[in-house]
Amino acid sequence: MPLHRKDLLGIADLSVEEINLILDTAVTFRDINTRQIKKVPTLRGKTVINLFFEASTRTRTSFEIAAKRLSADAVNISASTSSVVKGETLVDTALNLQAMAPDAIVIRHSSSGAPHQIAKIVKAGVINAGDGAHEHPTQALLDALTIRHAKGRLAGLKVAIIGDVLHSRVARSNAHLLTKLGAHVVLAGPRTLMPFGLEKLIPPGNGSIRFAENVDEAITDADVVMMLRIQMERQSGGFFPSLREYSIHFGLNKRRLALAKPDAIVLHPGPINRGVEIDSDVADGASSLILDQVENGVAVRMAVLYLLAGGE
Amino acid sequence: MEFTEKAVVMTAGDMNRVMARMASQIVENNPDLSGVLLVGIHRRGVPLADTIAAKIKEMDGVDVARGTLDITLYRDDLTTVADRPVINKTELPANITGKTIILVDDVLYTGRTIRAAMDELIDFGRPRRVQLAVLIDRGWRELPIQADYVGKTVTTTEAEIIKVMLPEFDETEQVLLVEPK
């Protein structure tokens, strides 16, 4: 079954078959990343533009490496060094990039829906690398790949997603993907950062989604504990008293992790705030697959570029 | 797609005999089998390579090293096919430098698959030599490529299709010459 779409804008409109196709394809690309020559000629002559209006090291580097390992030419544009600072609108920027005939545009923007708007006006395939608090599809895909690799499946697993769910596009994309593939998602964190009602917006698929009373309840018997980053740049203030207090009540430490299943794995989309949402001994501990996530990120993005870019 | 069956090119018995012959030719041409790596090209070249390896084992008692190759990412027509093909696993030993590699595929046609396979091999190292074994050579080459071991040469028209049927993928074991209806 092929991927019949121009763009990857979110997990919400992907079918289970499409998700599995991307994950299966990513597995073969993971092998390429272990070869001596980590490059295949598949997308030779294609151009991928990374258009980042928000700070990023992991995602941007990951997309750039993915494009280069497929022999595509990758061009990086960050808002701070682009004509955006001269007042160019998003649409004008997109139209100008389109005039240079790229095959794919990877975009990160602080406004939800920005990639969707660009997808409508450009011929290139558009890949959402994070839009506001909406979606971050390749992050959810790499999380799923990491979980599937560690656990052999997603169906039936209890996945606790802990922290700033309100501002988190990672949590939203993951909630869509995990429930579609039959996992049971439990959300917890400070009540001020819980978008209650979210569970009604996400179809439960073969799994389920709910908010827990508190973090301990969410983590108890979990197969996967996914910690979210406290997004300092999006805190307009007043959501929680202090970072110290956050760490005590909502952070992942050894005691809390012991509530989860003995073979539970710990994920975090990065960058981690050590000592705030996650303690160093957990982040660097045996249960942590945080660096596996980064490794799988390159493979997932290669799979997405391969499946989307090129074929007319 | 519906097909009209035009001829049975090989029966299961023919295939068995032909592969035994190819195996003995491989042994004859490569006195030092320890340096040989049989590499099946996905999908149907993989079980064919296994069969040839089994025949060599019967004849000489030697376990020839094996690998598999998926050439999808090296195809020259990826931009013209609408649907991305599913990629299978490429499994080669860590170091193929100095090895004699025998590529195994079911049908030799335009030669483009073999071009892709050779490009992929070179990315893994520098083999001492590369040879090619195919069950059927049906002509219509588009590149200067030839096989070292051929099960059977078949004269075809461009519209005709050679269907190699193997128990691993199909119900039966035979080779058919068919034409789309």
Coordinates of C-alpha atoms in Angstrom, one line a residue:
Chain A
M1 CA 0.0 0.0 0.0
P2 CA 1.6 3.3 -1.1
L3 CA 1.3 6.7 0.5
H4 CA -1.0 8.7 -1.8
R5 CA -0.4 12.2 -0.5
K6 CA 1.6 15.3 -1.3
D7 CA 2.1 16.5 2.2
L8 CA 2.5 15.2 5.8
L9 CA 0.7 17.7 7.9
G10 CA -0.4 15.7 10.9
I11 CA -1.1 12.3 12.3
A12 CA -4.9 13.0 12.7
D13 CA -5.6 12.3 9.0
L14 CA -3.3 9.3 8.5
S15 CA -4.7 5.8 8.4
V16 CA -3.4 3.0 10.4
E17 CA -2.0 1.4 7.2
E18 CA -0.2 4.6 6.3
I19 CA 1.4 4.9 9.7
N20 CA 2.5 1.3 9.5
L21 CA 3.9 1.8 6.1
I22 CA 6.0 4.7 7.3
L23 CA 7.2 2.8 10.3
D24 CA 8.1 -0.3 8.3
T25 CA 10.0 1.8 5.7
A26 CA 11.8 3.5 8.5
V27 CA 13.1 0.1 9.8
T28 CA 14.9 -0.5 6.5
F29 CA 16.4 3.0 6.6
R30 CA 17.7 2.4 10.1
D31 CA 20.0 -0.2 8.6
I32 CA 21.4 2.4 6.1
N33 CA 22.4 4.6 9.1
T34 CA 24.6 1.8 10.4
R35 CA 26.5 1.2 7.1
Q36 CA 29.9 2.6 6.4
I37 CA 28.7 4.6 3.5
K38 CA 25.5 6.1 5.0
K39 CA 24.1 7.3 1.7
V40 CA 21.9 6.0 -1.1
P41 CA 21.3 7.8 -4.4
T42 CA 17.4 7.6 -4.2
L43 CA 16.6 11.3 -4.1
R44 CA 19.5 12.5 -6.3
G45 CA 18.6 15.8 -7.9
K46 CA 15.8 16.6 -5.4
T47 CA 15.8 19.7 -3.3
V48 CA 14.5 19.8 0.3
I49 CA 14.1 23.2 2.0
N50 CA 14.1 23.3 5.8
L51 CA 12.1 26.4 6.7
F52 CA 12.3 26.9 10.5
F53 CA 10.6 29.9 12.1
E54 CA 11.3 28.5 15.6
A55 CA 14.5 27.4 17.3
S56 CA 15.5 23.7 16.7
T57 CA 18.7 21.7 16.7
R58 CA 17.4 18.1 16.8
T59 CA 14.6 18.2 14.3
R60 CA 16.3 20.5 11.8
T61 CA 19.6 18.5 11.9
S62 CA 17.6 15.3 11.7
F63 CA 15.7 16.4 8.5
E64 CA 19.0 17.7 7.0
I65 CA 20.8 14.5 7.6
A66 CA 17.9 12.5 6.4
A67 CA 17.7 14.4 3.1
K68 CA 21.5 14.2 2.6
R69 CA 21.6 10.5 3.2
L70 CA 19.0 10.1 0.4
S71 CA 21.3 12.3 -1.8
A72 CA 18.8 15.2 -1.9
D73 CA 20.2 18.7 -1.6
A74 CA 19.1 20.3 1.7
V75 CA 18.8 24.0 2.2
N76 CA 18.3 25.4 5.7
I77 CA 16.5 28.7 6.3
S78 CA 15.9 30.0 9.8
A79 CA 13.6 32.9 10.4
S80 CA 16.2 35.0 12.2
T81 CA 18.4 35.2 9.1
S82 CA 15.6 35.4 6.5
S83 CA 13.6 38.1 4.9
V84 CA 11.0 37.5 7.6
V85 CA 12.9 40.0 9.7
K86 CA 12.3 42.5 6.9
G87 CA 8.6 42.0 7.2
E88 CA 7.9 39.4 4.4
T89 CA 4.7 37.5 5.0
L90 CA 4.6 33.7 5.4
V91 CA 2.7 33.3 2.1
D92 CA 5.2 35.5 0.2
T93 CA 8.1 33.6 1.6
A94 CA 6.5 30.3 0.5
L95 CA 5.8 31.6 -3.0
N96 CA 9.3 32.8 -3.4
L97 CA 10.7 29.5 -2.3
Q98 CA 8.3 27.7 -4.6
A99 CA 9.7 29.8 -7.5
M100 CA 13.1 28.0 -6.8
A101 CA 11.3 24.7 -7.5
P102 CA 12.0 22.6 -4.4
D103 CA 10.6 19.1 -4.1
A104 CA 9.8 19.3 -0.4
I105 CA 9.5 22.0 2.2
V106 CA 9.9 21.1 5.8
I107 CA 8.4 23.8 8.0
R108 CA 8.3 24.6 11.7
H109 CA 6.2 27.6 12.8
S110 CA 4.8 28.9 16.0
S111 CA 1.3 29.3 14.5
S112 CA -0.9 26.2 14.3
G113 CA -1.9 25.6 10.7
A114 CA 1.0 27.5 9.0
P115 CA 2.2 24.3 7.2
H116 CA -1.4 23.7 6.0
Q117 CA -1.6 27.2 4.5
I118 CA 1.7 26.7 2.7
A119 CA 0.7 23.3 1.5
K120 CA -2.3 24.8 -0.3
I121 CA -0.2 27.3 -2.3
V122 CA 3.0 25.4 -3.2
K123 CA 3.5 22.5 -5.5
A124 CA 6.3 21.0 -3.3
G125 CA 5.4 18.4 -0.7
V126 CA 5.1 20.0 2.7
I127 CA 6.2 18.3 5.9
N128 CA 5.0 19.7 9.2
A129 CA 8.0 19.8 11.6
G130 CA 5.9 21.3 14.4
D131 CA 3.2 24.0 14.2
G132 CA 2.3 25.8 17.4
A133 CA 0.5 23.6 19.8
H134 CA -1.1 21.5 17.0
E135 CA 1.0 18.7 15.6
H136 CA 4.5 17.3 15.2
P137 CA 3.9 14.2 13.2
T138 CA 7.5 13.0 12.6
Q139 CA 8.1 13.2 16.4
A140 CA 5.1 10.9 17.0
L141 CA 6.3 8.5 14.3
L142 CA 9.8 8.3 15.8
D143 CA 8.3 7.7 19.2
A144 CA 6.2 5.0 17.8
L145 CA 9.2 3.4 16.1
T146 CA 11.1 3.5 19.3
I147 CA 8.3 1.9 21.3
R148 CA 7.6 -0.7 18.7
H149 CA 11.3 -1.6 18.6
A150 CA 11.5 -1.9 22.4
K151 CA 8.2 -3.6 23.0
G152 CA 7.4 -5.3 19.7
R153 CA 4.0 -3.7 19.5
L154 CA 1.9 -0.7 20.4
A155 CA -1.5 -2.3 20.8
G156 CA -2.5 -2.8 24.4
L157 CA 0.4 -0.8 25.9
K158 CA -0.3 1.8 28.6
V159 CA 1.5 5.0 27.7
A160 CA 1.7 7.8 30.3
I161 CA 2.3 11.3 28.8
I162 CA 3.3 13.6 31.6
G163 CA 3.8 17.4 31.8
D164 CA 2.8 20.4 29.8
V165 CA 0.1 18.8 27.6
L166 CA -1.5 22.2 27.0
H167 CA 1.3 23.6 24.9
S168 CA 2.5 20.3 23.5
R169 CA 2.2 19.4 19.8
V170 CA 4.2 16.3 20.6
A171 CA 1.5 15.1 23.0
R172 CA -1.3 15.8 20.5
S173 CA 0.4 13.9 17.6
N174 CA 1.3 11.1 20.0
A175 CA -2.3 10.9 21.3
H176 CA -3.6 10.5 17.7
L177 CA -1.0 8.0 16.7
L178 CA -1.0 5.8 19.8
T179 CA -4.7 5.5 20.0
K180 CA -5.0 4.7 16.3
L181 CA -2.5 1.8 16.9
G182 CA -4.4 0.6 19.9
A183 CA -2.4 1.9 22.9
H184 CA -4.0 3.3 26.0
V185 CA -2.9 6.9 26.6
V186 CA -3.1 8.5 30.0
L187 CA -2.3 12.2 30.4
A188 CA -1.2 13.9 33.6
G189 CA 0.5 17.0 34.9
P190 CA -0.4 20.4 36.5
R191 CA -4.1 21.0 36.2
T192 CA -3.4 24.4 34.8
L193 CA -1.6 22.7 31.9
M194 CA -4.2 20.0 31.2
P195 CA -6.4 20.8 28.2
F196 CA -9.4 18.9 29.6
G197 CA -11.8 18.0 26.8
L198 CA -8.9 17.0 24.5
E199 CA -9.9 13.4 25.0
K200 CA -13.2 14.1 23.3
L201 CA -11.4 15.5 20.2
I202 CA -9.3 12.5 19.6
P203 CA -11.0 9.4 18.3
P204 CA -10.0 6.5 20.6
G205 CA -9.4 4.2 17.6
N206 CA -8.6 0.7 19.0
G207 CA -7.1 2.2 22.1
S208 CA -8.2 4.8 24.6
I209 CA -7.3 8.2 26.0
R210 CA -8.0 9.8 29.4
F211 CA -6.7 12.2 32.0
A212 CA -5.4 10.8 35.3
E213 CA -6.0 12.4 38.7
N214 CA -2.3 12.8 39.3
V215 CA 1.1 11.8 37.9
D216 CA 1.6 8.8 40.2
E217 CA -1.7 7.3 39.0
A218 CA -0.8 7.8 35.4
I219 CA 2.6 6.2 35.7
T220 CA 1.4 3.2 37.8
D221 CA 1.8 0.1 35.6
A222 CA 2.7 2.1 32.5
D223 CA 4.7 0.4 29.8
V224 CA 5.9 3.7 28.5
V225 CA 6.5 6.9 30.3
M226 CA 6.7 9.9 28.0
M227 CA 7.9 13.1 29.7
L228 CA 7.2 16.4 28.0
R229 CA 9.5 19.4 28.1
I230 CA 8.4 22.4 30.1
Q231 CA 8.2 24.9 27.3
M232 CA 9.8 28.0 29.0
E233 CA 9.2 30.0 25.8
R234 CA 5.5 29.4 25.9
Q235 CA 4.9 30.0 29.6
S236 CA 3.0 33.3 29.7
G237 CA 3.3 32.9 33.5
G238 CA 1.2 31.6 36.3
F239 CA 0.8 27.9 35.3
F240 CA 2.9 26.6 38.2
P241 CA 4.6 28.3 41.1
S242 CA 8.3 27.4 40.5
L243 CA 10.5 25.0 38.6
R244 CA 11.4 23.4 42.0
E245 CA 7.8 22.8 42.9
Y246 CA 7.2 21.5 39.4
S247 CA 10.0 19.0 39.8
I248 CA 8.7 17.8 43.1
H249 CA 5.1 17.3 42.0
F250 CA 5.3 16.4 38.4
G251 CA 8.9 15.5 37.6
L252 CA 10.1 11.9 36.8
N253 CA 12.4 10.6 39.5
K254 CA 13.5 7.1 40.5
R255 CA 10.6 6.8 43.0
R256 CA 8.0 7.6 40.5
L257 CA 9.5 5.4 37.8
A258 CA 9.4 2.5 40.2
L259 CA 5.5 2.7 40.0
A260 CA 5.7 1.8 36.3
K261 CA 6.1 -1.8 35.0
P262 CA 9.6 -3.1 35.7
D263 CA 10.5 -3.1 32.0
A264 CA 8.9 0.3 31.3
I265 CA 10.8 2.6 29.0
V266 CA 11.2 6.4 29.4
L267 CA 10.9 8.8 26.4
H268 CA 11.4 12.5 26.1
P269 CA 11.2 14.5 22.9
G270 CA 14.1 16.8 24.0
P271 CA 15.7 19.1 24.8
I272 CA 15.5 17.9 28.4
N273 CA 15.4 20.2 31.3
R274 CA 17.5 18.2 33.8
G275 CA 16.2 18.3 37.3
V276 CA 12.9 19.9 36.2
E277 CA 10.7 17.4 34.3
I278 CA 13.2 14.6 34.5
D279 CA 16.0 13.7 37.0
S280 CA 19.5 13.0 35.6
D281 CA 19.6 9.5 37.0
V282 CA 16.4 8.6 35.1
A283 CA 17.3 10.4 31.9
D284 CA 20.7 8.6 31.8
G285 CA 19.4 5.4 33.3
A286 CA 18.8 2.0 31.8
S287 CA 15.1 2.6 31.1
S288 CA 15.8 5.7 29.1
L289 CA 15.6 5.5 25.3
I290 CA 15.9 9.2 24.7
L291 CA 19.0 8.9 22.5
D292 CA 17.3 5.9 20.6
Q293 CA 14.6 8.4 19.8
V294 CA 17.1 10.7 18.2
E295 CA 18.6 7.8 16.2
N296 CA 15.1 6.7 15.0
G297 CA 14.3 10.3 14.1
V298 CA 16.7 10.2 11.1
A299 CA 15.3 6.9 9.9
V300 CA 11.6 8.1 10.2
R301 CA 12.4 11.3 8.3
M302 CA 14.2 9.4 5.6
A303 CA 11.1 7.2 5.2
V304 CA 8.8 10.2 5.0
L305 CA 11.0 12.0 2.4
Y306 CA 11.3 8.8 0.4
L307 CA 7.6 8.1 0.5
L308 CA 6.5 11.7 -0.3
A309 CA 9.2 13.4 -2.4
G310 CA 9.7 12.6 -6.1
G311 CA 7.1 10.4 -7.7
E312 CA 4.8 12.4 -9.9
Chain B
M1 CA -3.7 -7.5 -14.8
E2 CA -5.0 -10.5 -16.7
F3 CA -2.7 -12.7 -18.7
T4 CA -2.9 -15.1 -21.6
E5 CA -0.6 -18.1 -21.0
K6 CA 1.5 -18.7 -24.1
A7 CA 3.9 -21.4 -23.1
V8 CA 5.5 -23.3 -20.1
V9 CA 9.1 -22.3 -20.3
M10 CA 10.2 -24.5 -17.5
T11 CA 8.6 -27.1 -15.2
A12 CA 9.7 -27.6 -11.6
G13 CA 11.8 -30.5 -12.8
D14 CA 13.5 -28.4 -15.4
M15 CA 14.2 -25.7 -12.8
N16 CA 15.8 -28.2 -10.5
R17 CA 18.1 -29.6 -13.2
V18 CA 19.0 -26.2 -14.5
M19 CA 20.0 -24.9 -11.0
A20 CA 22.1 -28.0 -10.4
R21 CA 23.9 -27.3 -13.6
M22 CA 24.4 -23.6 -12.7
A23 CA 25.7 -24.7 -9.2
S24 CA 28.3 -27.0 -10.8
Q25 CA 29.4 -24.2 -13.2
I26 CA 29.8 -21.9 -10.3
V27 CA 32.0 -24.5 -8.5
E28 CA 34.0 -25.1 -11.6
N29 CA 34.7 -21.4 -12.2
N30 CA 35.5 -20.6 -8.5
P31 CA 37.9 -23.2 -7.1
D32 CA 38.1 -21.3 -3.8
L33 CA 34.5 -21.2 -2.6
S34 CA 35.5 -19.7 0.7
G35 CA 35.9 -16.3 -1.0
V36 CA 32.5 -16.6 -2.7
L37 CA 29.4 -14.7 -1.6
L38 CA 26.0 -15.6 -3.3
V39 CA 23.8 -12.6 -3.2
G40 CA 20.1 -12.9 -4.1
I41 CA 18.3 -9.9 -5.4
H42 CA 14.9 -9.3 -3.9
R43 CA 12.5 -10.8 -4.2
R44 CA 12.8 -13.9 -6.4
G45 CA 16.6 -13.9 -6.5
V46 CA 16.7 -14.6 -2.8
P47 CA 15.2 -18.2 -2.8
L48 CA 17.0 -19.0 -6.0
A49 CA 20.3 -18.1 -4.3
D50 CA 19.3 -20.4 -1.4
T51 CA 18.6 -23.2 -3.9
I52 CA 21.9 -22.8 -5.7
A53 CA 23.7 -22.7 -2.3
A54 CA 22.0 -26.0 -1.3
K55 CA 23.0 -27.6 -4.6
I56 CA 26.6 -26.6 -4.0
K57 CA 26.5 -28.0 -0.5
E58 CA 25.1 -31.3 -1.9
M59 CA 27.9 -31.5 -4.5
D60 CA 30.9 -30.2 -2.6
G61 CA 29.9 -30.1 1.1
V62 CA 30.7 -26.4 1.3
D63 CA 28.4 -23.8 2.9
V64 CA 28.7 -20.8 0.6
A65 CA 28.2 -17.5 2.3
R66 CA 25.0 -15.7 1.3
G67 CA 23.6 -12.2 1.3
T68 CA 20.5 -10.4 0.0
L69 CA 20.2 -7.2 -1.9
D70 CA 17.3 -4.8 -2.3
I71 CA 18.0 -2.4 -5.2
T72 CA 14.9 -0.2 -4.8
L73 CA 16.8 2.8 -3.5
Y74 CA 19.3 2.5 -6.4
R75 CA 16.7 2.3 -9.2
D76 CA 17.0 4.9 -12.0
D77 CA 13.2 5.1 -12.5
L78 CA 12.0 6.0 -9.0
T79 CA 10.9 9.5 -10.1
T80 CA 8.7 8.1 -12.9
V81 CA 6.9 5.4 -10.8
A82 CA 4.0 6.8 -9.0
D83 CA 4.0 4.6 -6.0
R84 CA 7.1 4.2 -3.8
P85 CA 8.0 0.5 -3.8
V86 CA 8.2 -1.4 -0.5
I87 CA 11.8 -1.8 0.5
N88 CA 13.1 -5.2 1.6
K89 CA 16.2 -5.8 3.7
T90 CA 19.7 -5.7 2.3
E91 CA 21.9 -8.1 4.3
L92 CA 25.5 -8.3 3.4
P93 CA 28.5 -9.1 5.6
A94 CA 30.3 -6.2 7.1
N95 CA 33.1 -6.4 4.6
I96 CA 32.7 -7.5 1.0
T97 CA 36.1 -6.2 -0.1
G98 CA 38.1 -8.9 -1.9
K99 CA 35.1 -11.3 -2.2
T100 CA 33.9 -12.9 -5.4
I101 CA 30.2 -11.9 -5.5
I102 CA 27.7 -13.9 -7.5
L103 CA 24.5 -11.9 -8.0
V104 CA 21.5 -14.1 -8.4
D105 CA 18.2 -13.0 -10.0
D106 CA 15.3 -14.7 -11.7
V107 CA 15.1 -12.8 -15.0
L108 CA 17.6 -10.8 -16.9
Y109 CA 15.8 -8.3 -19.1
T110 CA 16.9 -4.6 -19.5
G111 CA 19.9 -5.0 -17.2
R112 CA 18.9 -2.0 -15.1
T113 CA 18.3 -4.0 -12.0
I114 CA 21.9 -5.4 -12.3
R115 CA 23.3 -1.9 -12.8
A116 CA 21.5 -0.8 -9.6
A117 CA 22.8 -3.9 -7.8
M118 CA 26.4 -3.3 -8.8
D119 CA 26.2 0.4 -7.7
E120 CA 24.8 -0.8 -4.3
L121 CA 27.5 -3.4 -3.9
I122 CA 30.2 -0.8 -4.5
D123 CA 28.8 1.3 -1.7
F124 CA 29.5 -1.6 0.7
G125 CA 33.1 -2.2 -0.4
R126 CA 35.3 -3.3 -3.3
P127 CA 34.6 -6.9 -4.4
R128 CA 37.4 -8.7 -6.2
R129 CA 34.9 -9.6 -9.0
V130 CA 31.2 -9.7 -9.5
Q131 CA 29.5 -12.4 -11.5
L132 CA 25.8 -12.8 -12.5
A133 CA 23.6 -15.9 -12.4
V134 CA 20.0 -15.7 -13.8
L135 CA 17.4 -18.4 -14.3
I136 CA 16.1 -16.8 -17.5
D137 CA 17.7 -14.5 -20.0
R138 CA 14.9 -13.0 -22.1
G139 CA 16.9 -10.5 -24.1
W140 CA 16.0 -6.8 -24.7
R141 CA 19.0 -5.4 -22.9
E142 CA 19.2 -1.6 -22.5
L143 CA 22.6 -1.6 -20.9
P144 CA 25.8 -3.5 -21.8
I145 CA 25.3 -6.3 -19.2
Q146 CA 25.6 -10.0 -19.6
A147 CA 25.2 -13.0 -17.3
D148 CA 27.9 -15.5 -16.5
Y149 CA 25.5 -18.4 -15.6
V150 CA 22.2 -18.7 -17.5
G151 CA 19.5 -21.3 -16.8
K152 CA 17.8 -20.8 -20.1
T153 CA 17.8 -18.2 -22.9
V154 CA 14.3 -17.4 -24.1
T155 CA 13.4 -15.4 -27.2
T156 CA 10.6 -13.0 -26.3
T157 CA 8.7 -10.0 -27.8
E158 CA 8.8 -6.8 -25.8
A159 CA 5.1 -7.2 -24.8
E160 CA 5.6 -10.7 -23.4
I161 CA 6.3 -11.3 -19.7
I162 CA 8.3 -14.1 -18.1
K163 CA 6.6 -15.3 -14.9
V164 CA 9.0 -17.1 -12.6
M165 CA 6.8 -18.8 -10.0
L166 CA 8.4 -20.1 -6.8
P167 CA 6.9 -21.8 -3.8
E168 CA 8.0 -19.0 -1.5
F169 CA 5.7 -16.5 -3.3
D170 CA 3.4 -18.4 -5.6
E171 CA 1.3 -21.5 -5.4
T172 CA 3.4 -23.5 -7.9
E173 CA 6.9 -23.8 -9.2
Q174 CA 7.3 -23.2 -12.9
V175 CA 8.3 -20.6 -15.4
L176 CA 5.6 -19.3 -17.8
L177 CA 5.7 -17.1 -20.9
V178 CA 2.5 -14.9 -20.7
E179 CA 1.2 -11.8 -22.4
P180 CA -1.2 -9.2 -21.0
K181 CA -4.8 -9.5 -22.3

